[in-house]
């Protein structure tokens, strides 16, 4: 019979075991080995295999077992030590507190709010679909380790993302198990009187979308998760947070309104109830949470109207433009994908309907809201509301997630800064990292700890102290190799276990499955490939030439084995066909012991998979992988990378760390041809380079050159790929400047800045570079001075200096409002300046009778070869974060350009 109601009855822990409750409810257990071991010791031996979930464990362990533990002095001592350690971790001084005291970066933000549509923290809290969420989880954990006062904000999806299994035919099946928040490591945020705190959004037609706020403790960092499954909501509204990335456009819009607008309200409620400092910086992980900026504009505008203090304790009395400036100053936007399908775009009308008088943010003119997101630039869809575009317009600081992705993003979004070269587009990059304590296998950690001491290993892993890392270099070859064998063996067992479960689900009887005992071999070169299955990641590239692949797998002396996993988005039948193709190949009795597909890729599987592989394979279509992080996690466990030079690998690849698959990017426009070229290159590498090195053994059976690569990977690549390094970069390069910018914007400054921008924008059409002349050519040596006007298309000598004189019209503007710059450098065949140096010119006179100003300055010919320069005028104000911020620029017209863009060859 089906129950009509469901309760969670929480266990009463015997008094001596009370500290277990705090340990279970703080997710630090998920990356703290001693706490994990403590919980493992509670579980009856037979039940220890499945992923650890302390909350669930405590609610299922028998009263007898608890009584037994309550009397076990050794256990109680360990418990006390773990509880003390957690207390120290939560309250001690960490990197951020020292940085704050040193004053190196000015006063750091009191708090930062970090918004993301998904968070992957542990398999026990399945609220992620892939890389974006796991990165967000790693960001919170690293922030916690560093002591960064972050508040995470997300949604609680009642079904999370789907669980994947396979049909007999290898077709992906999706399941959505219900998650009961009472059984998850979450606490309900409550008002002082004990009633659950709620935040509400106004929807069209007088409806309301209410939500509860659950709090997960991620070490020192609270993570607020909004949950619309509230009895007072109408059924449609209850389902807003039903699942991750499901539903149609309107459903998605409501999720994003709840995340952004509701999220800010949840943060305010949390700070009010707990006394947590109000965030000075808001960071949005991808565009999905972008509406948070609108809610903050509303707050500032309302505070002004009421004449009361700002909700954030911030500026008061602002109109839309002043509020927009304030919000921009304190907002950081991270873009994560160059793939258009990864960016949310809504129909203009749909957005318009959800804002304004009868819906949300009634105080703000809907047209102003729309103007922030519509693709009103060359090449855009003017009726399309684009969340990434809004993200960029609402944030003064933005970044991509690897050096290459930064470059690709600057090109991709260049339309928002018309007239500027992509290099000038104000999007920087912070390369992603991964949280080592989460992703390093306990066995690897122990070997490191033996070498450099346990506490120091923790520091090295979380903070990235590279002196500590170098000690890994002294671990003997044989120990490294033994460790690799142990990890591979564990993976083999895990694969067999999972494969067995999968085949039972596919309808096979136990008697048919004897062959699974022979699947994979703990001494064979093991390659891993696991990721989501969007087409650009090319799950099936390895199947391009099946005979060739089969030969590699079954090679008599140098065989290899491959473990593959990945989920296709439920609406992506193309992706599901790729999964099926792979599964069918893996089902072939000739290869099934060498190539396996494991369903239901997730964190629990990933934690076993990365350490157990010798080689991590990645073959995306360059440059569509913004960063990629699985290869970093593999590297931290001594796995070598074999990848197309995309994302992070493009930046940090070295022959010591693995192999680069040559890419036909830019050469083969035909996709089919490109796949063929790259697949061949992959086979070639595996056969000629990877396998021979793995099987080249010394007298003791150790592949010395392989082990040397493992060592180089650990020592030299390891410290770079850490989330601790990433979060420190965010703090120093983005959060600290954003906090300074937002503090500088007192209400008065914000109003002035907004007014100045409006004035500059209105006056800009009159701004022009009228005339550029080069004065005498000054040469170091006593040579005859050059002809006035310089050497048009002539030649000049290194070390010479030209005197530039530029006349510009500023119209209603004054020299204080602008900067006139000379931009010079090497030029390519199409006369584009490639490595620009920018030097400001000084105003020396004017305005003349025609209102023109004279600017002068030297131009040093400091490079040999083809050299060129041009002159440009930009708005200038001390509160702008970049010269391109306003997207305004004046350059010499074609005619003037002939004089200005002088080239010397
Ligand atoms: C790290 C990770 C990802 C992201 O991997 P990419 O290299 O970015 O594709 C996806 N899923 C899981 C479970 C992960 O651990």
XYZ file of C-alpha atoms in Angstrom, residues 318-326 745 747-761 877 879 886:
28
model
C 19.121 56.449 -6.174
C 17.221 56.524 -9.437
C 17.512 53.650 -11.899
C 20.736 54.864 -13.494
C 22.478 55.583 -10.217
C 21.345 52.238 -8.824
C 22.547 50.499 -11.978
C 26.013 51.989 -11.512
C 26.137 50.856 -7.896
C 30.115 54.696 -5.178
C 24.946 57.638 -3.480
C 26.334 60.953 -4.574
C 29.167 59.406 -6.576
C 26.804 56.929 -8.190
C 24.413 59.688 -9.199
C 27.267 61.737 -10.567
C 28.728 58.812 -12.452
C 25.352 58.028 -14.001
C 24.870 61.660 -14.983
C 28.381 61.850 -16.392
C 27.800 58.715 -18.457
C 24.553 60.109 -19.819
C 26.258 63.377 -20.727
C 29.181 61.605 -22.406
C 26.890 59.307 -24.320
C 36.545 58.602 -15.517
C 35.247 55.062 -11.627
C 31.035 52.326 -22.138
